[in-house]
């Protein structure tokens, strides 16, 4: 593929690199992993194959060979040589075709998958881009005008992939307007540092996503939160939201100063010295990926057991029953 317009922040992502957070290297990977998995499933790629994640607006590119593609994630206008094509469906493209993915609507990120996947070097077991660290993906950076992206070899004949489409019931959430996005969290590990009234405030208030939201972290603007009195540790800061630095998990929600909760994304930092009031459940990272800036959000607490069940049900959606052949 020859990139003719790279979008705002387009990167190559798979399901991330595991096992290096302790060394300061976050997993990266697709923020909406369900969308990427389903794009690969449509194309019979390995489920964790790399695709292109686009934020806010998509890419424009020229195909340099015959292939089949699939677009998933938030709704966008997609055209091939000026003719509109459907998302969540496989589309045959030919050498010389111009594919344009426009403004992303009713969400924030969409994904381009291609038969055979993206052919870039593996770095620590993954093709994912960690742009802040300048590693992985295509030369460790966001895509730029003029880049030539090589694709892999399809593992099945292309004719087998023609007309495969995801059932509408599975993608309805991407197509309807949302007044308030609900993000489910598990409280802790330092919710005991937060006053009970402020925990109730956190779970009952409507927050708004800041314009400063990215793959490192999502900022939520809302009411002030307050902390319990505690004995100050010399190794921690003087602010009551400070703690002795400890490990972060992806999805951890820090509350520096109690002012703007920050939920760490797949490029989030591995350690920090702020109270973490809660952690976003894994299945809802997909949902947070689609929350645009200046959107309304509410947090809902669930148990660890509920979070596991939600994740299992989310992954179970990726099956042949939810694929049909477009006649």
mmCIF file of C-alpha atoms in Angstrom:
data_model
loop_
_atom_site.group_PDB
_atom_site.id
_atom_site.type_symbol
_atom_site.label_atom_id
_atom_site.label_comp_id
_atom_site.label_asym_id
_atom_site.label_seq_id
_atom_site.Cartn_x
_atom_site.Cartn_y
_atom_site.Cartn_z
ATOM 1 C CA UNK A 1 0.000 0.000 0.000
ATOM 2 C CA UNK A 2 1.220 3.485 -0.871
ATOM 3 C CA UNK A 3 0.066 5.981 1.771
ATOM 4 C CA UNK A 4 -1.189 9.143 0.059
ATOM 5 C CA UNK A 5 -2.670 10.790 3.168
ATOM 6 C CA UNK A 6 -1.810 9.404 6.612
ATOM 7 C CA UNK A 7 -4.660 10.805 8.715
ATOM 8 C CA UNK A 8 -4.026 12.417 12.104
ATOM 9 C CA UNK A 9 -2.587 9.560 14.143
ATOM 10 C CA UNK A 10 -2.494 6.298 12.199
ATOM 11 C CA UNK A 11 -0.334 3.439 13.428
ATOM 12 C CA UNK A 12 0.203 -0.246 12.838
ATOM 13 C CA UNK A 13 -1.155 -2.260 15.768
ATOM 14 C CA UNK A 14 -1.743 -5.906 16.606
ATOM 15 C CA UNK A 15 -2.885 -7.189 20.020
ATOM 16 C CA UNK A 16 0.227 -5.855 21.733
ATOM 17 C CA UNK A 17 3.485 -7.103 23.208
ATOM 18 C CA UNK A 18 3.108 -8.941 26.480
ATOM 19 C CA UNK A 19 5.576 -9.342 29.311
ATOM 20 C CA UNK A 20 7.656 -6.157 29.128
ATOM 21 C CA UNK A 21 5.715 -3.687 31.272
ATOM 22 C CA UNK A 22 8.072 -4.404 34.184
ATOM 23 C CA UNK A 23 10.883 -3.167 31.930
ATOM 24 C CA UNK A 24 9.026 0.069 31.197
ATOM 25 C CA UNK A 25 7.715 -0.997 27.773
ATOM 26 C CA UNK A 26 3.896 -0.892 27.594
ATOM 27 C CA UNK A 27 1.996 -3.483 25.556
ATOM 28 C CA UNK A 28 0.634 -1.002 22.987
ATOM 29 C CA UNK A 29 -1.693 -2.797 20.563
ATOM 30 C CA UNK A 30 -5.135 -1.878 19.249
ATOM 31 C CA UNK A 31 -7.181 0.214 21.665
ATOM 32 C CA UNK A 32 -10.342 -1.412 20.317
ATOM 33 C CA UNK A 33 -9.125 -4.977 20.211
ATOM 34 C CA UNK A 34 -12.585 -6.336 19.348
ATOM 35 C CA UNK A 35 -12.670 -4.303 16.125
ATOM 36 C CA UNK A 36 -9.204 -5.496 15.122
ATOM 37 C CA UNK A 37 -9.960 -9.121 15.985
ATOM 38 C CA UNK A 38 -13.172 -9.038 13.973
ATOM 39 C CA UNK A 39 -11.433 -7.468 10.966
ATOM 40 C CA UNK A 40 -8.892 -10.267 11.009
ATOM 41 C CA UNK A 41 -11.616 -12.865 11.521
ATOM 42 C CA UNK A 42 -13.453 -11.615 8.440
ATOM 43 C CA UNK A 43 -10.246 -12.127 6.431
ATOM 44 C CA UNK A 44 -9.319 -15.443 8.063
ATOM 45 C CA UNK A 45 -6.046 -13.915 9.228
ATOM 46 C CA UNK A 46 -4.560 -15.008 12.545
ATOM 47 C CA UNK A 47 -6.802 -13.230 15.066
ATOM 48 C CA UNK A 48 -3.913 -11.153 16.432
ATOM 49 C CA UNK A 49 -2.519 -10.031 13.067
ATOM 50 C CA UNK A 50 -1.618 -6.368 12.654
ATOM 51 C CA UNK A 51 -3.832 -3.773 11.002
ATOM 52 C CA UNK A 52 -3.846 0.012 10.774
ATOM 53 C CA UNK A 53 -5.500 1.906 13.629
ATOM 54 C CA UNK A 54 -6.839 5.332 12.596
ATOM 55 C CA UNK A 55 -7.893 8.073 14.998
ATOM 56 C CA UNK A 56 -10.383 10.828 14.198
ATOM 57 C CA UNK A 57 -9.896 10.608 10.450
ATOM 58 C CA UNK A 58 -8.706 7.802 8.225
ATOM 59 C CA UNK A 59 -5.967 7.299 5.656
ATOM 60 C CA UNK A 60 -5.965 7.514 1.879
ATOM 61 C CA UNK A 61 -3.841 4.973 0.062
ATOM 62 C CA UNK A 62 -3.206 3.332 -3.286
ATOM 63 C CA UNK A 63 -3.163 -0.425 -3.623
ATOM 64 C CA UNK A 64 -0.037 -1.818 -5.243
ATOM 65 C CA UNK A 65 -1.471 -5.324 -5.660
ATOM 66 C CA UNK A 66 -4.749 -7.207 -5.818
ATOM 67 C CA UNK A 67 -6.131 -8.084 -2.364
ATOM 68 C CA UNK A 68 -9.151 -8.071 -0.042
ATOM 69 C CA UNK A 69 -9.603 -5.602 2.822
ATOM 70 C CA UNK A 70 -11.987 -5.084 5.736
ATOM 71 C CA UNK A 71 -12.763 -1.914 7.707
ATOM 72 C CA UNK A 72 -14.085 -2.208 11.266
ATOM 73 C CA UNK A 73 -14.539 0.015 14.302
ATOM 74 C CA UNK A 74 -16.303 3.366 14.421
ATOM 75 C CA UNK A 75 -18.332 4.439 11.410
ATOM 76 C CA UNK A 76 -16.561 6.280 8.584
ATOM 77 C CA UNK A 77 -17.220 6.941 4.923
ATOM 78 C CA UNK A 78 -15.013 4.574 2.933
ATOM 79 C CA UNK A 79 -14.649 4.776 -0.828
ATOM 80 C CA UNK A 80 -12.784 2.814 -3.479
ATOM 81 C CA UNK A 81 -12.109 4.993 -6.525
ATOM 82 C CA UNK A 82 -14.841 7.320 -5.259
ATOM 83 C CA UNK A 83 -17.475 4.589 -4.822
ATOM 84 C CA UNK A 84 -18.747 4.022 -1.279
ATOM 85 C CA UNK A 85 -18.177 0.600 0.271
ATOM 86 C CA UNK A 86 -19.496 -0.907 3.487
ATOM 87 C CA UNK A 87 -17.571 -1.339 6.700
ATOM 88 C CA UNK A 88 -17.572 -4.637 8.640
ATOM 89 C CA UNK A 89 -17.467 -6.460 5.302
ATOM 90 C CA UNK A 90 -14.740 -7.816 3.047
ATOM 91 C CA UNK A 91 -14.077 -5.828 -0.133
ATOM 92 C CA UNK A 92 -11.980 -6.856 -3.128
ATOM 93 C CA UNK A 93 -9.473 -4.227 -4.256
ATOM 94 C CA UNK A 94 -7.233 -4.211 -7.305
ATOM 95 C CA UNK A 95 -3.807 -2.872 -8.145
ATOM 96 C CA UNK A 96 -4.074 0.891 -8.654
ATOM 97 C CA UNK A 97 -7.281 1.343 -6.637
ATOM 98 C CA UNK A 98 -7.473 4.428 -4.425
ATOM 99 C CA UNK A 99 -9.055 3.779 -1.019
ATOM 100 C CA UNK A 100 -10.138 6.768 1.060
ATOM 101 C CA UNK A 101 -11.294 6.537 4.677
ATOM 102 C CA UNK A 102 -12.865 9.829 5.722
ATOM 103 C CA UNK A 103 -13.940 11.465 8.980
ATOM 104 C CA UNK A 104 -14.668 8.941 11.718
ATOM 105 C CA UNK A 105 -18.196 9.297 13.114
ATOM 106 C CA UNK A 106 -20.080 7.944 16.146
ATOM 107 C CA UNK A 107 -16.810 6.876 17.682
ATOM 108 C CA UNK A 108 -13.144 7.754 17.434
ATOM 109 C CA UNK A 109 -11.129 4.888 15.920
ATOM 110 C CA UNK A 110 -11.459 2.541 12.982
ATOM 111 C CA UNK A 111 -9.269 -0.294 11.725
ATOM 112 C CA UNK A 112 -8.036 -1.379 8.325
ATOM 113 C CA UNK A 113 -7.218 -5.059 7.974
ATOM 114 C CA UNK A 114 -5.949 -6.745 4.831
ATOM 115 C CA UNK A 115 -5.734 -10.366 3.738
ATOM 116 C CA UNK A 116 -2.342 -11.653 4.855
ATOM 117 C CA UNK A 117 -1.874 -8.855 7.380
ATOM 118 C CA UNK A 118 0.809 -6.182 7.570
ATOM 119 C CA UNK A 119 4.408 -7.191 6.877
ATOM 120 C CA UNK A 120 6.607 -5.266 9.311
ATOM 121 C CA UNK A 121 9.343 -6.605 11.603
ATOM 122 C CA UNK A 122 8.386 -8.089 14.959
ATOM 123 C CA UNK A 123 9.790 -6.251 17.948
ATOM 124 C CA UNK A 124 9.691 -8.123 21.264
ATOM 125 C CA UNK A 125 7.061 -10.452 19.859
ATOM 126 C CA UNK A 126 4.733 -7.836 18.392
ATOM 127 C CA UNK A 127 4.234 -5.608 15.355
ATOM 128 C CA UNK A 128 2.521 -2.903 17.426
ATOM 129 C CA UNK A 129 3.715 0.699 17.335
ATOM 130 C CA UNK A 130 4.772 2.427 20.556
ATOM 131 C CA UNK A 131 5.179 5.899 19.094
ATOM 132 C CA UNK A 132 6.411 7.584 22.288
ATOM 133 C CA UNK A 133 9.192 5.017 22.553
ATOM 134 C CA UNK A 134 9.852 5.036 18.791
ATOM 135 C CA UNK A 135 9.664 1.268 18.481
ATOM 136 C CA UNK A 136 7.646 -1.358 16.654
ATOM 137 C CA UNK A 137 5.233 -0.887 13.774
ATOM 138 C CA UNK A 138 6.516 0.995 10.724
ATOM 139 C CA UNK A 139 9.847 2.521 11.756
ATOM 140 C CA UNK A 140 8.531 3.108 15.272
ATOM 141 C CA UNK A 141 6.261 5.992 14.283
ATOM 142 C CA UNK A 142 2.881 7.121 13.004
ATOM 143 C CA UNK A 143 2.303 6.714 9.291
ATOM 144 C CA UNK A 144 3.399 9.510 6.956
ATOM 145 C CA UNK A 145 2.601 10.550 3.415
ATOM 146 C CA UNK A 146 4.612 8.452 0.967
ATOM 147 C CA UNK A 147 5.101 5.398 3.175
ATOM 148 C CA UNK A 148 5.005 2.041 1.381
ATOM 149 C CA UNK A 149 3.409 -0.585 3.622
ATOM 150 C CA UNK A 150 4.082 -4.181 2.650
ATOM 151 C CA UNK A 151 1.391 -6.772 3.178
ATOM 152 C CA UNK A 152 1.700 -10.435 4.052
ATOM 153 C CA UNK A 153 0.692 -13.549 2.141
ATOM 154 C CA UNK A 154 -2.950 -14.627 2.613
ATOM 155 C CA UNK A 155 -3.275 -18.058 4.169
ATOM 156 C CA UNK A 156 -6.444 -18.885 2.185
ATOM 157 C CA UNK A 157 -7.381 -18.176 -1.447
ATOM 158 C CA UNK A 158 -8.842 -14.672 -1.816
ATOM 159 C CA UNK A 159 -12.035 -15.964 -3.442
ATOM 160 C CA UNK A 160 -12.951 -17.679 -0.161
ATOM 161 C CA UNK A 161 -13.002 -14.273 1.551
ATOM 162 C CA UNK A 162 -15.386 -12.527 -0.825
ATOM 163 C CA UNK A 163 -18.659 -11.222 0.618
ATOM 164 C CA UNK A 164 -18.021 -12.068 4.276
ATOM 165 C CA UNK A 165 -19.943 -9.664 6.492
ATOM 166 C CA UNK A 166 -20.518 -9.136 10.218
ATOM 167 C CA UNK A 167 -24.111 -9.341 11.451
ATOM 168 C CA UNK A 168 -25.662 -5.934 12.101
ATOM 169 C CA UNK A 169 -26.646 -6.917 15.642
ATOM 170 C CA UNK A 170 -22.965 -7.144 16.551
ATOM 171 C CA UNK A 171 -22.048 -3.670 15.348
ATOM 172 C CA UNK A 172 -25.126 -1.682 16.371
ATOM 173 C CA UNK A 173 -23.293 0.111 19.185
ATOM 174 C CA UNK A 174 -20.938 1.722 16.684
ATOM 175 C CA UNK A 175 -23.750 3.219 14.628
ATOM 176 C CA UNK A 176 -25.979 4.887 17.207
ATOM 177 C CA UNK A 177 -25.383 8.221 18.871
ATOM 178 C CA UNK A 178 -24.532 8.054 22.571
ATOM 179 C CA UNK A 179 -25.540 10.699 25.103
ATOM 180 C CA UNK A 180 -23.437 9.111 27.858
ATOM 181 C CA UNK A 181 -20.783 6.398 27.542
ATOM 182 C CA UNK A 182 -20.729 3.955 30.469
ATOM 183 C CA UNK A 183 -17.314 2.607 31.435
ATOM 184 C CA UNK A 184 -17.170 -0.246 33.929
ATOM 185 C CA UNK A 185 -14.428 -0.336 36.527
ATOM 186 C CA UNK A 186 -13.161 -2.406 39.424
ATOM 187 C CA UNK A 187 -12.417 -0.213 42.433
ATOM 188 C CA UNK A 188 -8.867 -0.174 43.783
ATOM 189 C CA UNK A 189 -6.086 -0.760 44.452
ATOM 190 C CA UNK A 190 -5.905 2.517 46.439
ATOM 191 C CA UNK A 191 -9.571 3.433 46.740
ATOM 192 C CA UNK A 192 -9.068 3.204 50.518
ATOM 193 C CA UNK A 193 -7.117 6.489 50.264
ATOM 194 C CA UNK A 194 -10.204 8.250 48.914
ATOM 195 C CA UNK A 195 -13.005 9.582 51.115
ATOM 196 C CA UNK A 196 -16.213 7.564 50.882
ATOM 197 C CA UNK A 197 -18.193 10.571 49.662
ATOM 198 C CA UNK A 198 -15.669 11.083 46.861
ATOM 199 C CA UNK A 199 -15.917 7.435 45.793
ATOM 200 C CA UNK A 200 -19.673 7.956 45.543
ATOM 201 C CA UNK A 201 -19.024 11.151 43.588
ATOM 202 C CA UNK A 202 -16.705 9.293 41.196
ATOM 203 C CA UNK A 203 -19.344 6.629 40.530
ATOM 204 C CA UNK A 204 -22.371 8.923 40.294
ATOM 205 C CA UNK A 205 -21.060 11.963 38.417
ATOM 206 C CA UNK A 206 -20.970 12.638 34.689
ATOM 207 C CA UNK A 207 -17.468 13.343 33.418
ATOM 208 C CA UNK A 208 -16.376 14.823 30.110
ATOM 209 C CA UNK A 209 -13.428 13.575 28.101
ATOM 210 C CA UNK A 210 -10.681 16.157 27.781
ATOM 211 C CA UNK A 211 -9.194 17.258 24.472
ATOM 212 C CA UNK A 212 -5.976 15.777 25.906
ATOM 213 C CA UNK A 213 -6.929 12.136 25.335
ATOM 214 C CA UNK A 214 -4.651 9.715 23.518
ATOM 215 C CA UNK A 215 -3.268 6.199 23.599
ATOM 216 C CA UNK A 216 -1.208 6.969 26.711
ATOM 217 C CA UNK A 217 -4.197 8.039 28.758
ATOM 218 C CA UNK A 218 -7.736 9.396 28.739
ATOM 219 C CA UNK A 219 -8.425 12.428 30.948
ATOM 220 C CA UNK A 220 -11.882 12.924 32.432
ATOM 221 C CA UNK A 221 -12.945 16.382 33.585
ATOM 222 C CA UNK A 222 -15.402 16.483 36.472
ATOM 223 C CA UNK A 223 -15.880 17.166 40.180
ATOM 224 C CA UNK A 224 -13.050 17.414 42.689
ATOM 225 C CA UNK A 225 -12.287 14.247 44.677
ATOM 226 C CA UNK A 226 -10.953 14.327 48.230
ATOM 227 C CA UNK A 227 -8.623 12.043 50.150
ATOM 228 C CA UNK A 228 -8.480 10.698 53.698
ATOM 229 C CA UNK A 229 -5.975 12.098 56.146
ATOM 230 C CA UNK A 230 -2.923 9.870 56.364
ATOM 231 C CA UNK A 231 0.551 9.814 57.737
ATOM 232 C CA UNK A 232 2.884 11.238 55.110
ATOM 233 C CA UNK A 233 5.642 8.981 53.829
ATOM 234 C CA UNK A 234 8.964 10.640 53.115
ATOM 235 C CA UNK A 235 9.266 8.643 49.893
ATOM 236 C CA UNK A 236 5.966 10.103 48.581
ATOM 237 C CA UNK A 237 4.951 13.646 47.704
ATOM 238 C CA UNK A 238 3.162 16.002 50.062
ATOM 239 C CA UNK A 239 -0.137 16.018 48.153
ATOM 240 C CA UNK A 240 -2.688 13.550 49.619
ATOM 241 C CA UNK A 241 -3.079 12.031 46.135
ATOM 242 C CA UNK A 242 0.611 11.043 46.176
ATOM 243 C CA UNK A 243 1.772 7.550 47.090
ATOM 244 C CA UNK A 244 5.113 5.809 47.030
ATOM 245 C CA UNK A 245 5.657 4.924 43.371
ATOM 246 C CA UNK A 246 4.259 1.533 42.471
ATOM 247 C CA UNK A 247 3.360 -0.433 39.362
ATOM 248 C CA UNK A 248 0.530 0.616 37.054
ATOM 249 C CA UNK A 249 -1.755 -1.660 35.139
ATOM 250 C CA UNK A 250 -3.198 -0.784 31.753
ATOM 251 C CA UNK A 251 -6.603 0.704 32.513
ATOM 252 C CA UNK A 252 -5.565 2.032 35.930
ATOM 253 C CA UNK A 253 -7.344 5.304 36.776
ATOM 254 C CA UNK A 254 -5.049 7.751 38.555
ATOM 255 C CA UNK A 255 -6.441 10.813 40.322
ATOM 256 C CA UNK A 256 -3.562 13.336 40.623
ATOM 257 C CA UNK A 257 -4.676 16.071 43.004
ATOM 258 C CA UNK A 258 -8.181 14.583 42.863
ATOM 259 C CA UNK A 259 -8.902 16.851 39.909
ATOM 260 C CA UNK A 260 -8.767 14.990 36.593
ATOM 261 C CA UNK A 261 -8.957 11.177 36.658
ATOM 262 C CA UNK A 262 -6.616 9.681 34.055
ATOM 263 C CA UNK A 263 -7.238 6.193 32.676
ATOM 264 C CA UNK A 264 -4.043 4.665 31.293
ATOM 265 C CA UNK A 265 -4.306 3.312 27.758
ATOM 266 C CA UNK A 266 -2.229 0.620 26.022
ATOM 267 C CA UNK A 267 0.734 3.039 25.747
ATOM 268 C CA UNK A 268 0.458 3.986 29.425
ATOM 269 C CA UNK A 269 3.421 4.366 31.768
ATOM 270 C CA UNK A 270 4.449 1.390 33.873
ATOM 271 C CA UNK A 271 4.870 3.155 37.248
ATOM 272 C CA UNK A 272 3.441 6.159 39.027
ATOM 273 C CA UNK A 273 3.107 7.956 42.312
ATOM 274 C CA UNK A 274 -0.619 8.747 42.300
ATOM 275 C CA UNK A 275 -3.554 7.071 43.997
ATOM 276 C CA UNK A 276 -5.402 4.757 41.622
ATOM 277 C CA UNK A 277 -9.073 4.845 42.534
ATOM 278 C CA UNK A 278 -10.126 2.117 40.080
ATOM 279 C CA UNK A 279 -9.176 0.150 37.000
ATOM 280 C CA UNK A 280 -11.106 0.005 33.736
ATOM 281 C CA UNK A 281 -12.139 -3.543 32.935
ATOM 282 C CA UNK A 282 -10.376 -5.115 29.954
ATOM 283 C CA UNK A 283 -13.518 -5.489 27.848
ATOM 284 C CA UNK A 284 -14.315 -1.781 28.167
ATOM 285 C CA UNK A 285 -10.957 -0.618 26.815
ATOM 286 C CA UNK A 286 -12.661 -1.291 23.459
ATOM 287 C CA UNK A 287 -15.448 1.062 24.483
ATOM 288 C CA UNK A 288 -13.123 3.788 25.779
ATOM 289 C CA UNK A 289 -11.239 3.658 22.469
ATOM 290 C CA UNK A 290 -14.394 4.905 20.777
ATOM 291 C CA UNK A 291 -15.138 7.772 23.165
ATOM 292 C CA UNK A 292 -14.405 11.044 21.343
ATOM 293 C CA UNK A 293 -13.219 14.214 23.038
ATOM 294 C CA UNK A 294 -15.805 16.343 24.848
ATOM 295 C CA UNK A 295 -18.074 13.310 25.307
ATOM 296 C CA UNK A 296 -20.008 12.506 28.481
ATOM 297 C CA UNK A 297 -18.909 9.476 30.509
ATOM 298 C CA UNK A 298 -20.097 7.753 33.682
ATOM 299 C CA UNK A 299 -18.240 5.080 35.642
ATOM 300 C CA UNK A 300 -19.921 1.953 37.007
ATOM 301 C CA UNK A 301 -18.264 -0.376 39.490
ATOM 302 C CA UNK A 302 -18.328 -4.140 38.968
ATOM 303 C CA UNK A 303 -16.649 -7.053 40.714
ATOM 304 C CA UNK A 304 -13.598 -8.892 39.412
ATOM 305 C CA UNK A 305 -15.796 -11.914 38.724
ATOM 306 C CA UNK A 306 -18.227 -9.793 36.709
ATOM 307 C CA UNK A 307 -15.330 -8.237 34.776
ATOM 308 C CA UNK A 308 -14.066 -11.703 33.821
ATOM 309 C CA UNK A 309 -17.524 -12.810 32.688
ATOM 310 C CA UNK A 310 -17.954 -9.655 30.593
ATOM 311 C CA UNK A 311 -14.585 -10.291 28.906
ATOM 312 C CA UNK A 312 -15.428 -13.927 28.163
ATOM 313 C CA UNK A 313 -18.750 -12.928 26.587
ATOM 314 C CA UNK A 314 -17.035 -10.219 24.548
ATOM 315 C CA UNK A 315 -14.486 -12.649 23.120
ATOM 316 C CA UNK A 316 -17.178 -15.255 22.418
ATOM 317 C CA UNK A 317 -18.796 -12.857 19.938
ATOM 318 C CA UNK A 318 -15.985 -13.551 17.471
ATOM 319 C CA UNK A 319 -17.273 -16.676 15.758
ATOM 320 C CA UNK A 320 -18.593 -17.856 12.391
ATOM 321 C CA UNK A 321 -22.212 -17.600 13.561
ATOM 322 C CA UNK A 322 -21.809 -13.819 13.518
ATOM 323 C CA UNK A 323 -20.474 -13.853 9.939
ATOM 324 C CA UNK A 324 -22.646 -14.310 6.866
ATOM 325 C CA UNK A 325 -22.119 -14.153 3.113
ATOM 326 C CA UNK A 326 -23.536 -11.052 1.467
ATOM 327 C CA UNK A 327 -25.670 -12.167 -1.450
#
